[in-house]
Each structure stands twice: as C-alpha cells, then as structure tokens.
Coordinates of C-alpha atoms in Angstrom, one line a residue:
M1 CA 41.7 29.6 -19.0
A2 CA 43.2 30.9 -22.1
S3 CA 41.7 34.2 -23.4
G4 CA 38.3 33.9 -25.3
T5 CA 37.4 31.0 -23.4
S6 CA 33.8 31.0 -21.9
P7 CA 34.4 30.0 -18.2
Y8 CA 31.0 28.0 -18.6
E9 CA 30.3 25.8 -21.4
Q10 CA 27.1 23.7 -22.7
L11 CA 24.6 26.4 -21.1
V12 CA 21.0 25.2 -20.9
L13 CA 17.7 27.3 -19.3
R14 CA 15.2 24.9 -17.9
N15 CA 11.3 25.7 -16.6
Y16 CA 9.3 24.2 -14.4
C17 CA 6.3 25.1 -14.5
G18 CA 5.6 23.4 -11.1
S19 CA 7.0 21.8 -8.0
T20 CA 9.2 18.6 -8.6
P21 CA 10.6 16.6 -6.0
D22 CA 14.0 18.5 -5.4
F23 CA 12.1 22.2 -5.9
P24 CA 9.1 24.0 -4.6
G25 CA 7.0 25.3 -6.7
A26 CA 7.5 27.2 -10.7
R27 CA 11.4 27.7 -11.2
V28 CA 13.9 28.5 -13.9
S29 CA 16.8 26.0 -14.0
I30 CA 20.6 26.7 -15.4
E31 CA 22.5 23.6 -16.3
C32 CA 26.2 24.1 -17.8
R33 CA 29.4 22.8 -16.7
A34 CA 31.8 24.9 -15.3
A35 CA 35.4 25.3 -17.4
Y36 CA 37.1 27.0 -15.1
P37 CA 38.8 25.5 -12.0
A38 CA 37.3 25.6 -8.7
A39 CA 40.5 27.0 -7.3
Q40 CA 39.7 30.4 -9.1
R41 CA 36.1 30.9 -8.4
E42 CA 36.7 33.5 -6.1
R43 CA 38.7 35.6 -8.2
L44 CA 36.9 35.2 -11.1
L45 CA 34.1 36.2 -8.9
A46 CA 36.2 39.5 -7.6
A47 CA 37.5 40.2 -11.4
S48 CA 34.1 40.6 -12.3
R49 CA 33.2 42.8 -9.9
Q50 CA 36.1 45.1 -10.4
L51 CA 35.4 45.0 -14.2
A52 CA 31.8 46.5 -13.5
E53 CA 33.3 49.2 -11.3
R54 CA 35.1 49.5 -14.1
L55 CA 32.4 49.6 -16.5
A56 CA 30.2 51.5 -14.6
G57 CA 32.6 54.8 -13.9
A58 CA 33.5 54.8 -17.9
H59 CA 30.2 54.6 -19.2
P60 CA 27.3 56.2 -18.7
G61 CA 24.6 53.7 -20.1
L62 CA 26.5 51.2 -17.8
A63 CA 26.2 53.3 -14.7
Q64 CA 23.5 51.0 -13.1
L65 CA 26.3 47.9 -12.6
A66 CA 27.9 50.3 -9.8
W67 CA 25.6 49.2 -7.7
I68 CA 24.7 46.2 -8.6
R69 CA 26.9 43.8 -5.8
P70 CA 27.2 40.1 -6.2
E71 CA 27.8 38.4 -2.7
A72 CA 31.3 36.8 -2.4
G73 CA 31.9 33.3 -1.5
E74 CA 29.5 32.4 -4.0
E75 CA 29.4 30.8 -7.4
P76 CA 29.8 33.6 -9.6
L77 CA 27.4 33.1 -12.4
A78 CA 24.6 32.6 -9.7
A79 CA 25.8 35.4 -7.7
W80 CA 25.6 37.7 -10.7
V81 CA 22.3 36.3 -11.6
S82 CA 20.8 36.8 -8.6
A83 CA 22.0 40.4 -7.7
L84 CA 21.2 41.8 -11.5
L85 CA 17.4 40.4 -10.3
S86 CA 17.4 41.7 -7.2
A87 CA 18.7 45.3 -8.2
C88 CA 15.1 45.4 -10.3
G89 CA 13.4 45.0 -7.3
L90 CA 12.7 41.1 -7.4
P91 CA 11.6 40.2 -3.9
D92 CA 13.3 36.7 -2.6
Y93 CA 12.9 33.6 -4.0
P94 CA 14.2 30.4 -3.5
R95 CA 17.6 29.4 -4.8
A96 CA 19.2 26.3 -5.1
V97 CA 23.0 25.9 -6.5
V98 CA 24.1 21.7 -7.2
A99 CA 27.7 21.4 -8.2
G100 CA 28.5 18.0 -9.5
P101 CA 31.1 16.1 -7.7
E102 CA 34.0 15.8 -10.0
D103 CA 33.2 17.1 -13.7
G104 CA 32.0 20.9 -13.0
T105 CA 28.6 20.3 -13.7
L106 CA 26.4 22.8 -12.3
R107 CA 22.8 23.4 -11.8
I108 CA 21.0 27.0 -10.8
D109 CA 17.5 26.6 -9.8
Y110 CA 15.4 29.9 -9.4
G111 CA 11.9 29.6 -8.2
I112 CA 11.6 32.6 -10.0
P113 CA 7.9 33.4 -11.9
Y114 CA 9.5 35.3 -14.6
P115 CA 11.3 33.6 -17.0
D116 CA 12.7 35.6 -19.7
A117 CA 13.7 37.9 -17.0
V118 CA 16.4 35.2 -16.0
R119 CA 17.2 34.7 -19.4
L120 CA 18.4 38.3 -20.0
A121 CA 20.3 38.4 -16.4
T122 CA 22.0 35.5 -17.3
D123 CA 23.1 37.2 -20.7
V124 CA 24.1 39.9 -18.7
A125 CA 25.9 37.9 -16.3
L126 CA 27.5 35.7 -19.1
Q127 CA 29.0 38.6 -21.0
L128 CA 30.9 40.2 -18.0
L129 CA 31.8 36.7 -16.1
R130 CA 33.4 36.2 -20.4
L131 CA 34.8 39.7 -20.3
A132 CA 36.6 39.2 -16.2
A133 CA 38.0 36.1 -17.5
D134 CA 39.6 37.4 -20.9
A135 CA 41.1 40.0 -18.1
M136 CA 42.2 36.9 -15.6
A137 CA 44.4 35.3 -18.9
G138 CA 46.4 38.6 -20.0
G139 CA 43.9 38.9 -22.7
G140 CA 42.6 42.5 -23.4
V141 CA 39.4 43.2 -22.6
R142 CA 37.1 44.2 -25.4
V143 CA 33.9 45.6 -24.7
K144 CA 30.8 45.5 -27.0
L145 CA 29.0 48.3 -25.5
A146 CA 25.8 48.2 -27.4
P147 CA 24.9 44.8 -26.0
L148 CA 25.5 44.8 -23.0
Q149 CA 23.5 48.0 -22.5
E150 CA 20.6 47.0 -24.3
A151 CA 20.4 43.3 -22.5
L152 CA 20.5 45.7 -18.9
Q153 CA 17.7 47.9 -20.4
A154 CA 15.8 44.9 -21.3
L155 CA 15.9 43.1 -18.2
R156 CA 14.3 46.0 -16.3
R157 CA 11.8 45.8 -19.2
T158 CA 10.7 42.4 -18.8
L159 CA 9.7 42.1 -15.0
P160 CA 7.0 44.1 -13.7
S161 CA 7.1 47.3 -11.2
P162 CA 8.6 46.2 -7.4
E163 CA 5.0 47.0 -6.1
L164 CA 3.3 44.3 -8.5
M165 CA 6.1 42.1 -7.8
A166 CA 5.4 42.1 -4.1
W167 CA 2.4 42.0 -4.8
H168 CA 2.7 38.6 -6.9
A169 CA 5.1 37.1 -4.4
R170 CA 2.4 37.1 -1.9
L171 CA 0.0 36.3 -4.0
G172 CA 2.1 32.9 -4.3
E173 CA 2.7 32.6 -0.8
G174 CA -1.6 32.5 -0.9
G175 CA -1.5 29.6 -2.7
A176 CA -3.5 31.7 -5.9
L177 CA -2.6 30.6 -9.4
W178 CA -1.3 33.9 -11.2
Q179 CA -0.3 35.0 -14.4
W180 CA 1.9 38.3 -15.1
L181 CA 0.1 39.4 -18.7
G182 CA 2.5 42.4 -19.1
G183 CA 1.9 45.6 -18.2
D184 CA -0.3 46.1 -14.8
R185 CA -2.4 43.1 -15.5
T186 CA -2.9 39.8 -14.0
R187 CA -4.4 36.9 -14.3
I188 CA -5.4 35.3 -11.0
G189 CA -7.4 32.2 -9.9
M190 CA -8.2 28.8 -12.1
G191 CA -10.6 28.2 -15.4
A192 CA -14.5 29.4 -15.0
R193 CA -13.4 31.6 -11.4
Q194 CA -10.3 33.7 -12.8
R195 CA -10.2 37.0 -13.5
I196 CA -7.9 39.9 -14.4
C197 CA -6.7 42.6 -12.3
A198 CA -5.0 46.1 -13.0
G199 CA -2.7 47.2 -10.5
V200 CA -2.5 46.1 -6.9
E201 CA -5.8 45.0 -5.5
A202 CA -6.8 43.7 -1.8
P203 CA -6.1 39.7 -2.4
D204 CA -8.6 37.1 -2.6
T205 CA -8.5 34.0 -0.9
A206 CA -6.5 32.1 -2.9
A207 CA -9.5 29.4 -2.7
A208 CA -12.3 31.9 -3.9
R209 CA -10.5 31.5 -7.2
E210 CA -9.8 27.8 -7.7
I211 CA -12.1 25.4 -9.4
P212 CA -12.1 21.4 -8.4
I213 CA -8.9 19.3 -9.8
Y214 CA -9.1 15.9 -9.7
T215 CA -5.5 14.1 -10.5
V216 CA -5.1 10.3 -11.2
T217 CA -1.3 8.7 -11.4
G218 CA 0.0 5.1 -11.2
S219 CA 2.0 2.7 -13.0
V220 CA -0.5 0.9 -15.2
G221 CA -4.5 2.0 -15.8
K222 CA -4.1 6.0 -15.8
T223 CA -5.6 7.0 -19.1
T224 CA -8.3 4.5 -18.5
T225 CA -9.2 6.0 -15.1
V226 CA -9.0 9.5 -16.2
R227 CA -11.4 8.8 -19.0
L228 CA -13.9 7.1 -16.9
L229 CA -13.6 9.7 -13.9
G230 CA -14.6 12.5 -16.5
Q231 CA -17.1 10.9 -17.8
L232 CA -18.9 10.2 -13.9
L233 CA -18.1 13.8 -13.6
A234 CA -19.5 15.3 -16.7
S235 CA -22.8 14.2 -15.7
S236 CA -22.4 16.9 -12.8
G237 CA -23.4 19.4 -15.7
R238 CA -20.1 20.6 -15.3
R239 CA -17.7 21.8 -18.1
I240 CA -14.7 19.4 -17.7
G241 CA -10.9 20.0 -18.7
L242 CA -9.6 16.9 -18.8
A243 CA -5.6 15.9 -19.8
A244 CA -4.3 12.6 -20.6
S245 CA -1.7 10.4 -22.3
D246 CA -3.3 11.1 -25.9
G247 CA -4.5 14.7 -25.7
A248 CA -6.5 17.6 -23.9
W249 CA -9.9 18.3 -23.7
V250 CA -12.7 21.1 -22.8
G251 CA -16.2 20.0 -22.6
G252 CA -15.4 16.9 -24.9
E253 CA -13.7 19.5 -27.6
R254 CA -9.9 18.5 -28.0
R255 CA -7.8 21.4 -27.0
L256 CA -4.2 19.6 -27.4
D257 CA -2.7 16.5 -29.4
G258 CA -0.3 14.0 -27.9
D259 CA 1.2 13.4 -24.7
C260 CA -0.3 15.3 -22.3
I261 CA -0.1 14.1 -18.7
G262 CA 2.5 17.2 -17.8
G263 CA 2.7 20.0 -15.8
V264 CA 2.6 22.1 -18.8
S265 CA -0.6 20.8 -20.4
A266 CA -2.8 20.9 -16.7
L267 CA -1.4 24.8 -16.6
A268 CA -3.1 25.1 -20.1
L269 CA -6.3 23.6 -18.9
L270 CA -6.7 25.5 -15.7
R271 CA -5.7 28.9 -17.5
D272 CA -8.7 27.9 -19.7
P273 CA -11.6 30.5 -19.0
A274 CA -14.1 27.8 -20.2
V275 CA -13.1 24.7 -17.6
E276 CA -14.6 24.6 -14.9
V277 CA -13.5 21.2 -13.5
A278 CA -9.9 19.4 -14.4
V279 CA -8.9 16.3 -14.4
L280 CA -5.7 15.7 -14.8
E281 CA -3.5 12.5 -15.6
Q282 CA 0.3 12.6 -14.3
G283 CA 2.8 10.9 -15.5
R284 CA 6.7 9.9 -13.8
G285 CA 8.0 11.9 -16.9
G286 CA 6.1 15.0 -16.6
L287 CA 6.5 15.1 -12.5
L288 CA 10.3 14.9 -13.2
R289 CA 10.7 17.3 -15.6
Q290 CA 7.6 19.9 -15.8
G291 CA 6.1 19.4 -12.4
I292 CA 3.0 20.5 -10.4
P293 CA 2.0 23.9 -11.6
Y294 CA -0.9 24.2 -8.6
A295 CA -0.7 24.2 -4.9
R296 CA -3.9 22.7 -3.9
S297 CA -6.0 19.7 -5.5
D298 CA -9.5 18.2 -4.4
V299 CA -9.1 14.4 -4.9
A300 CA -5.8 12.5 -6.0
V301 CA -5.7 9.2 -7.0
L302 CA -2.7 6.7 -6.7
L303 CA -4.2 3.9 -8.7
N304 CA -0.7 1.3 -8.2
V305 CA 2.7 1.2 -8.3
R306 CA 4.5 -1.6 -10.3
E307 CA 7.8 -2.2 -11.3
V308 CA 7.7 0.0 -14.7
H309 CA 10.4 2.6 -16.0
I310 CA 12.7 1.7 -12.5
G311 CA 16.3 2.5 -13.7
L312 CA 15.3 5.4 -15.3
D313 CA 15.9 9.1 -14.5
G314 CA 17.5 8.1 -11.2
I315 CA 14.4 6.2 -9.9
D316 CA 16.0 2.7 -8.8
S317 CA 13.5 0.8 -6.6
I318 CA 9.9 0.6 -6.6
E319 CA 9.8 2.9 -3.2
Q320 CA 11.7 5.3 -4.9
M321 CA 9.0 5.0 -8.0
A322 CA 6.1 5.5 -5.7
D323 CA 7.7 8.6 -3.1
L324 CA 8.0 10.1 -6.9
K325 CA 4.5 9.4 -7.3
A326 CA 3.6 10.6 -3.9
L327 CA 4.3 14.0 -5.0
G328 CA 0.7 14.5 -6.7
L329 CA -1.0 13.2 -3.3
A330 CA 0.9 16.0 -1.0
C331 CA -1.0 19.1 -2.1
A332 CA -4.5 17.1 -2.7
R333 CA -7.8 16.9 -0.1
L334 CA -8.2 13.6 -0.5
A335 CA -6.0 10.9 -1.4
V336 CA -7.4 7.9 -3.5
L337 CA -5.4 4.8 -2.5
N338 CA -5.5 0.9 -3.6
L339 CA -5.7 -1.1 -0.8
D340 CA -4.7 -4.1 -2.5
D341 CA -1.6 -2.4 -3.5
A342 CA 2.0 -2.2 -1.0
Q343 CA 3.1 1.1 -2.0
C344 CA -0.1 2.4 -1.8
L345 CA -0.6 1.6 1.9
R346 CA 3.1 2.0 3.1
L347 CA 2.2 6.0 1.6
G348 CA -1.4 6.0 3.1
E349 CA -0.2 5.8 6.1
A350 CA 2.1 8.7 5.9
R351 CA -1.1 10.5 6.1
P352 CA -4.1 11.6 8.6
D353 CA -6.6 8.8 8.3
D354 CA -9.3 10.9 7.9
T355 CA -7.9 12.0 4.3
C356 CA -7.6 8.8 2.8
V357 CA -10.3 7.3 0.3
W358 CA -9.4 3.3 -0.4
F359 CA -10.6 0.9 -3.0
S360 CA -10.5 -3.0 -3.0
R361 CA -11.1 -5.6 -5.4
V362 CA -10.2 -8.5 -2.8
A363 CA -11.2 -7.4 0.2
G364 CA -14.1 -8.4 2.0
D365 CA -17.1 -6.8 4.2
A366 CA -15.1 -6.9 7.5
E367 CA -12.0 -5.4 6.4
L368 CA -13.9 -2.6 4.4
L369 CA -15.9 -1.7 7.8
E370 CA -13.3 -1.7 9.7
R371 CA -11.1 0.5 7.5
S372 CA -14.3 2.6 7.0
R373 CA -14.3 3.6 10.4
R374 CA -11.2 5.6 10.0
A375 CA -10.4 6.8 6.4
A376 CA -12.8 9.4 5.2
G377 CA -14.3 6.7 3.1
V378 CA -14.1 2.7 1.5
V379 CA -14.8 1.2 -1.9
G380 CA -15.5 -2.5 -2.6
V381 CA -16.9 -5.2 -4.6
V382 CA -19.8 -7.8 -4.3
R383 CA -19.3 -10.8 -5.9
D384 CA -21.3 -13.8 -6.5
P385 CA -20.5 -17.6 -5.6
A386 CA -18.4 -17.8 -9.1
G387 CA -16.2 -15.1 -8.1
D388 CA -17.9 -12.4 -11.0
P389 CA -18.5 -8.8 -9.7
L390 CA -22.3 -7.9 -8.8
S391 CA -21.6 -4.5 -7.3
L392 CA -19.8 -1.7 -5.5
S393 CA -19.9 -1.2 -2.2
I394 CA -20.0 1.9 -0.3
W395 CA -18.6 2.7 2.8
R396 CA -18.1 5.5 5.7
N397 CA -17.6 5.7 9.4
G398 CA -18.5 2.1 9.8
Q399 CA -21.2 1.2 7.7
Q400 CA -22.6 0.7 4.4
D401 CA -23.7 4.1 2.3
A402 CA -24.5 2.3 -1.0
A403 CA -24.3 -0.6 -3.4
L404 CA -23.9 0.6 -6.6
S405 CA -25.0 -2.1 -9.4
L406 CA -22.9 -3.3 -11.9
Q407 CA -25.6 -4.9 -14.1
G408 CA -24.7 -3.5 -17.6
V409 CA -21.7 -2.0 -16.5
A410 CA -19.0 -3.2 -19.5
P411 CA -17.1 -0.4 -20.3
Y412 CA -14.5 -2.1 -21.6
H413 CA -15.4 -3.0 -25.7
G414 CA -18.2 -4.9 -23.7
F415 CA -16.0 -6.4 -21.1
L416 CA -15.4 -5.5 -17.1
G417 CA -12.7 -7.4 -16.6
E418 CA -10.6 -7.3 -13.4
K419 CA -7.8 -5.0 -14.8
T420 CA -11.1 -2.6 -15.8
L421 CA -12.8 -3.2 -12.5
E422 CA -9.6 -2.1 -10.3
E423 CA -9.5 1.5 -13.0
L424 CA -13.7 1.7 -12.7
L425 CA -13.1 1.5 -8.4
A426 CA -10.5 4.2 -8.7
A427 CA -12.6 6.6 -10.6
V428 CA -15.9 5.5 -9.0
S429 CA -14.0 6.4 -5.2
A430 CA -12.8 10.2 -6.4
A431 CA -16.2 10.8 -7.8
W432 CA -18.4 9.7 -5.0
F433 CA -15.9 11.8 -2.0
G434 CA -15.0 14.3 -4.4
P435 CA -16.3 17.9 -4.1
L436 CA -19.0 17.8 -6.6
S437 CA -22.6 16.1 -5.8
L438 CA -23.8 13.2 -8.7
D439 CA -26.8 11.5 -8.9
D440 CA -28.6 8.1 -10.8
W441 CA -25.5 6.2 -10.1
D442 CA -26.9 3.1 -12.1
E443 CA -27.6 5.0 -15.1
R444 CA -23.8 6.9 -14.9
L445 CA -22.0 3.5 -14.6
A446 CA -24.0 1.7 -17.1
A447 CA -23.3 4.3 -19.5
L448 CA -19.5 4.9 -19.4
R449 CA -17.5 3.8 -22.7
L450 CA -14.2 3.0 -23.6
D451 CA -14.2 2.5 -27.3
S452 CA -11.9 3.7 -30.5
E453 CA -13.9 6.9 -30.0
N454 CA -12.2 8.0 -27.0
H455 CA -9.3 5.4 -25.9
L456 CA -7.0 5.1 -28.7
F457 CA -4.6 3.0 -27.9
R458 CA -5.4 1.3 -25.0
S459 CA -6.8 -1.5 -26.4
S460 CA -8.9 0.5 -28.8
L461 CA -10.8 -1.8 -31.1
H462 CA -12.0 -1.2 -34.6
Q463 CA -14.2 -4.1 -36.3
A464 CA -14.1 -3.8 -40.3
G465 CA -16.1 -7.3 -41.3
D466 CA -14.1 -10.6 -40.2
I467 CA -11.0 -7.9 -39.4
C468 CA -10.5 -6.9 -36.1
F469 CA -7.9 -4.1 -35.4
V470 CA -6.6 -4.1 -31.9
L471 CA -4.7 -0.6 -31.2
D472 CA -2.6 -0.6 -27.7
K473 CA 0.4 1.0 -26.5
A474 CA 1.8 -1.7 -23.6
A475 CA 4.8 -2.4 -23.1
E476 CA 5.4 -3.2 -19.4
S477 CA 5.0 -6.8 -18.3
A478 CA 1.9 -5.7 -16.2
S479 CA 0.4 -3.7 -19.0
L480 CA 1.2 -6.6 -21.5
E481 CA -0.5 -9.0 -19.0
S482 CA -4.4 -6.9 -18.9
L483 CA -3.6 -6.6 -22.9
G484 CA -3.1 -10.2 -23.2
E485 CA -6.8 -11.2 -21.4
V486 CA -8.3 -8.5 -23.6
L487 CA -7.2 -10.3 -26.5
Q488 CA -7.7 -13.4 -25.3
A489 CA -11.6 -12.6 -24.6
I490 CA -12.2 -10.9 -28.1
V491 CA -10.6 -13.5 -30.0
R492 CA -13.1 -15.6 -28.2
R493 CA -15.8 -13.4 -28.7
E494 CA -15.4 -12.9 -32.5
R495 CA -14.3 -16.3 -32.9
M496 CA -11.3 -14.8 -34.8
D497 CA -9.0 -17.9 -36.4
R498 CA -6.0 -16.1 -36.5
V499 CA -4.0 -13.5 -34.7
I500 CA -1.3 -11.0 -36.4
G501 CA 1.0 -9.0 -34.3
V502 CA 2.6 -5.7 -35.6
M503 CA 4.8 -4.6 -33.1
T504 CA 7.7 -1.4 -32.7
R505 CA 9.8 -0.6 -29.8
A506 CA 11.8 2.6 -28.8
A507 CA 15.4 2.8 -28.2
G508 CA 15.1 4.5 -25.1
E509 CA 14.5 0.7 -23.4
H510 CA 17.1 -2.0 -22.1
P511 CA 16.9 -4.5 -24.9
D512 CA 15.6 -7.2 -22.3
R513 CA 13.2 -5.5 -22.1
H514 CA 12.5 -5.6 -26.1
R515 CA 12.9 -9.3 -25.6
E516 CA 10.2 -9.9 -23.1
S517 CA 7.6 -8.1 -25.0
V518 CA 8.2 -10.6 -27.7
A519 CA 8.1 -13.3 -25.4
W520 CA 4.7 -12.2 -23.9
A521 CA 3.6 -12.1 -27.8
H522 CA 4.7 -15.9 -28.7
G523 CA 2.5 -17.0 -26.7
L524 CA -0.5 -15.5 -28.0
I525 CA 0.2 -14.5 -31.5
D526 CA 0.5 -16.5 -34.8
E527 CA 2.8 -14.3 -36.5
L528 CA 4.4 -11.4 -35.8
L529 CA 5.6 -8.1 -38.1
C530 CA 8.4 -5.8 -36.4
F531 CA 8.2 -2.4 -37.8
D532 CA 11.2 0.3 -36.9
R533 CA 10.9 3.9 -36.1
P534 CA 13.8 5.8 -37.5
D535 CA 13.4 8.4 -35.4
T536 CA 13.7 6.6 -32.1
Y537 CA 17.3 6.2 -32.4
T538 CA 18.0 10.1 -32.1
T539 CA 16.4 10.8 -29.1
K540 CA 17.7 12.1 -25.8
I541 CA 17.1 9.1 -24.2
A542 CA 18.5 6.6 -27.2
L543 CA 20.7 3.9 -25.5
P544 CA 24.2 3.7 -27.3
C545 CA 23.5 0.0 -27.5
Y546 CA 21.4 0.4 -30.4
A547 CA 22.6 1.0 -33.7
P548 CA 20.4 2.5 -36.5
G549 CA 17.7 0.3 -37.6
S550 CA 18.9 -2.8 -35.3
I551 CA 15.3 -2.9 -33.2
P552 CA 13.1 -5.2 -35.4
G553 CA 16.2 -7.5 -36.0
L554 CA 16.7 -8.0 -32.1
L555 CA 12.8 -8.5 -31.9
A556 CA 13.0 -11.3 -35.1
E557 CA 15.9 -12.5 -33.5
E558 CA 14.3 -13.5 -30.0
W559 CA 11.1 -14.5 -31.7
R560 CA 13.4 -17.2 -33.7
R561 CA 15.1 -18.3 -30.6
L562 CA 12.0 -19.3 -28.9
N563 CA 10.7 -20.8 -32.0
A564 CA 13.5 -23.2 -31.8
E565 CA 12.9 -23.0 -27.7
R566 CA 9.3 -24.5 -28.6
G567 CA 9.6 -26.3 -31.2
E568 CA 7.5 -24.0 -33.3
A569 CA 7.3 -22.2 -36.6
K570 CA 5.8 -19.2 -36.6
P571 CA 6.4 -16.7 -39.1
V572 CA 7.7 -13.1 -38.6
E573 CA 9.0 -9.8 -40.8
V574 CA 11.3 -7.3 -40.2
F575 CA 10.0 -3.8 -42.0
P576 CA 11.9 -0.7 -42.3
D577 CA 9.4 1.5 -40.9
W578 CA 5.3 1.8 -40.5
D579 CA 4.6 2.9 -44.7
A580 CA 6.1 -0.6 -45.4
V581 CA 4.0 -2.8 -43.0
Q582 CA 1.6 -1.0 -44.3
A583 CA 1.9 -2.2 -47.5
Y584 CA 2.2 -5.8 -46.5
L585 CA -0.6 -5.9 -44.4
Q586 CA -2.9 -4.3 -47.2
Q587 CA -1.5 -7.5 -49.4
R588 CA -1.7 -9.9 -46.8
L589 CA -5.2 -9.3 -45.2
T590 CA -7.0 -9.4 -48.7
Q591 CA -5.5 -12.7 -49.7
R592 CA -6.5 -14.0 -46.3
D593 CA -9.3 -17.1 -46.3
E594 CA -9.7 -16.6 -42.0
R595 CA -10.8 -14.5 -39.9
C596 CA -8.4 -12.3 -38.3
L597 CA -7.5 -10.6 -35.1
V598 CA -4.4 -7.5 -35.7
L599 CA -2.9 -6.0 -33.5
I600 CA -0.8 -2.8 -33.7
N601 CA 1.5 -2.6 -30.6
Q602 CA 3.0 0.9 -30.1
P603 CA 3.8 2.1 -27.4
S604 CA 5.6 6.0 -27.7
T605 CA 2.3 8.4 -26.7
N606 CA 4.7 11.2 -28.3
V607 CA 4.2 10.0 -31.7
F608 CA 1.4 11.8 -32.4
E609 CA 1.6 11.9 -36.3
L610 CA 2.9 8.1 -36.6
N611 CA -0.3 6.9 -34.7
R612 CA -2.8 9.2 -36.6
R613 CA -0.8 7.5 -40.0
I614 CA -1.9 4.1 -38.2
V615 CA -5.6 5.1 -37.1
D616 CA -6.3 6.6 -40.8
F617 CA -5.0 3.2 -42.3
V618 CA -7.5 1.4 -39.7
L619 CA -10.6 3.4 -39.9
A620 CA -9.6 3.2 -43.9
W621 CA -9.4 -0.6 -44.1
P622 CA -12.9 -1.6 -45.9
R623 CA -12.1 1.0 -48.4
Q624 CA -8.5 -0.7 -49.1
A625 CA -8.6 -2.9 -52.4

C-alpha cells in the first residue's frame, strides 16, 4: 500500500432491525473492500497495535488505547471494532466475518443493539489502521489528536453503563423487545403493553409484555390477505396496527406511506403504545434487507410460493424462495399453510403437526377430516354442484367445528373469485385459530370489503360514469393471471366496449419479464399506452441492459410483434412520463363514444409520489374538461 492509502475502500454500514437468513437477531454490518494484500493482514494488525501503544504513551488523552488489545490473527478492522467495544464494557454478542473469495470484499456482522456505537468504533478503528498503513509504507505518521480523542470519548457516551448493557443482554436472551432511550431509561415490551424502566429492574417474563402478532407472507396475494385479516381482527374491539405494501395504519389511521412490508415498519408499529394487535405483511426484500424484529409471533400465514422474483438477491430456485419466506414461520406458535401448494406442504412437514393450520380450496371432506386429526386445524370449501363456493368448513380433532356461510360474501368489488377465495381462506384460518376470540362470523364475513378506499393498486376500481378505471400493481405471471380474471368479470358486469391499458415497467426486471406482461395484455386489451419512469434507470437494482428511456420502446416493440404474429392492428403509443400519458388520456377519453375500462398497471410500490398522482388524476376525472 502506498502512503496515504486507506486499507479499506467503499465502506458502508447497514442496520438490520431483526433476524435475516444469514444472521440471528438485529445487527450492524460493515461492508467494504480490503485494499491491503491478504499476506499483509497480520503485519497491518501488529503495526496498528504498536501505533496505539505509542499514542497512548505520548498523549494523555489517548491513554485508554494502552489497554485496548485487538486479538491477534483476526481481520484487523473486525479485531479493532470488537476490542474498542469490549473495552467499554459491552457484553459478548454474535459476530461474523465474511470475506469474498478473490476480490477483497468483506462483510463484518455485529449482533450489537447499539448501532451508533458500532459506527463510532469503526471510525476510531479506521483512523488507527490508516495511520498504521502509512507507517508500513514508510510515510510520515501525522496524527490529528483532536478527532481521535473526540471519537473515543463519544464512543463511551454513546453506550449505556456496563450494568445496563448486561441487563439489556439478558432481556434480549429472554426474547423481550426492548429499546434503550438514553441515560438509564429502557423501553420494554410491545405496543400497548410496553413500559419504561429506569435503571436495572427485575426482568418481567418476555411474554407478559407482548401483544398478539399475526404475519402474512407469500408470492401473490399478501396485501389482500392482510387487509381481510385486519378487518376480521378489528371486530374484536382491539386497536389493530397493520403494515402492508401500501402503508401502515393504527386503528384505521394512516401512520406511514408507501411500502411498509419490512422490519423497520413492523418495529415502528410494535413500539407504538396505541397498538394492541399487530398484523404485518412480510416480503422477500424486507426479510433479506431488514429482518424480523421480534423473537416470537402468534400466527404466521404462508399464502403460497410461486416462481416470482426467482434469480434476484441470490434466490435461484422456488425451494430457496420458500426457505426464505419460512423465516417468518420459524418463530410462530401457529403456521397457517396452503394445502394446495407444494412448497407449503414441504415446509409444513418440518414442523410439529399440532403447530400447523391448513387451508384448501380443493380438498374434499375426507382429506380435511384426516388431516385435522393431526393438525391444529383445517379450513376447506363446500361447493355446489356447479363448483361455486357455498361455505367454509372448519375442522379440528377429526370433526367439523363450524360451517361459515359465503352467502353475500363478495369483498373484491362485489366478486368472490378463486384467488380472493384463497386469500379469504388464509385470513379466516388465522383469525379462527389465533389468540383473539371473534363472534358473529357470518356478519363479519359479509362485511369484508376490498375497494378503492383500502386496496389501491390491487385491482382497485374507480367508476366515473361510463368510464371505469382499474389500478393494479400486478407484474408477475401469477398476479397478471388473477388480474385478467378480474378485468374480464368487470368488462362483462359493466358492459364495457373497449379496454385501454396504461403500462409502465421498472429497470430492475429482465426484459423477458416485460415481454411476458405485454403478451398477457395483448390478449385482453384493445390499445396500449406505454409510459416511462425516468427514475427507474438510476436505482441500485437497475439492470445495465437498459438505456434511459428504453423500456416503453421495448414494450411497444413487443406489442407490434404480437400484432404482426396474430394478424391484428391494435394501437400502441409511447410516452416519456406519466404527465404526458395523463394529458393524452384527458383528450382521448373526452372524445370517446363508447364505454371504456382503463387499466393503469404500475407495479412499483415504492414510488409513492407517482402512485399518488395517478390516484389524484383518477379521482378527479368527473371534473375534467
């Protein structure tokens, strides 16, 4: 290394608020690239230790460096961060060092619940290692004492007393959710059952401070299931904290906007003193990048596992995807699983029978009865001779517990299709066998609603005279298939003459996925309007195959290819952004002489401002010129 060169490059600290597949519990990860040759690792660590000893002897303000001794044989940065934190009285927490095979990439995971302390310890360690690298390169070592002294002092101030840290560690070992509030104050517990402690107290049992937690994950239908489950549980009279892909609510009051299916939003709800019951949607990205911030839950629903998002984030098979989603099942007292799904069956076999509740759209009474002998419960469907659902059958201990009528149950804009039936089965299974007691089930089921008020971009329907707007986020084949059924039903019911599709896509997905979306649309839509999202090309997950502005052209090209292949001439237009397509729609729809359904298919849930503008346009349509 040349003098003045840092031994670590591209350094980033990331906070994870809970357990992820590769690390138990909350953690701070240091991600970087080691710029020093691997053969110099021991020499760099030794040089930094010698430098620290000299500084401690020469400068009273750095005297504490004399007794901070990083372990020999370890990666230098990891050794110094650990030693600095240990010298402040931090108890032992899990740590992992993951080195890349060839390129020097490095990830150091610390299961430490004080992220600011890890950041400051990293700053001190980097200063010492940079100085040591300069000394090794033969350069002059110039020490700026004030920043180093200030960082060491700040490190101690950023941590509680050793006694309080030891108590926090015991709380964590017991599974309690806790948060240090500064000084001697600690928040213990969840939601409405939390309390603030001053100093070290005799620990409550962790369960005494918990609230009921229901979680929902799967490939398709998570948000719908969360909505249905939340409405059912709200009938208990408890105040529900609900986190979903379109926001977070407490008692029906919105608290957060945008995509809230990760651990950060879940933790915010669990710390809200108004929340009495938590209903949390869990997604692939949230599980990988934020984690699960609690040690125990009551009911975890796994709706299905489809070939969605395969090939992203190291998930290369449907089995790997199922194992990732199973992370949410591991800490649950009850797992609600889809008997019709092969991956749910596989995961259920790994659990004790009496911790599983199964649901099925297709299983007959004999299969439901037999499985209910072993499982905690089973929920199925009773159908008429034509195959239409009549009721839900509840099974337990080898016998039918109840039959819940589906007469008048049509939550999805007046429909109860097979996909909504699957989601309803999951929600009823969780509510029936979960810890809350509910009554008046027939009334509760008939009152369920999924509409434009609570289900935006999940086939939300907005009627404006003889124009019907449908907003939906579907992008994967399974979701698009379900959306197609909904569109066809709406077209028949509303007697629509023409279907206009408005579509945008993100740069984080392979072009073939976008072509598949166009192929689906071509069979259902009479004309296609493709608009661009300029921001999508600058995201971290944007694929290099896309040039700015290229995605609408790709969609239009595939549409024209399908026209030629099928001998059709369905129109297609390309627009640079939403503003342009909005202006076109205003003119196009005011000049029509037919009943139109307009599908606006925008899959990204994290572009809240764009979605808000789309909704504003649709809601204002009756007042448009």
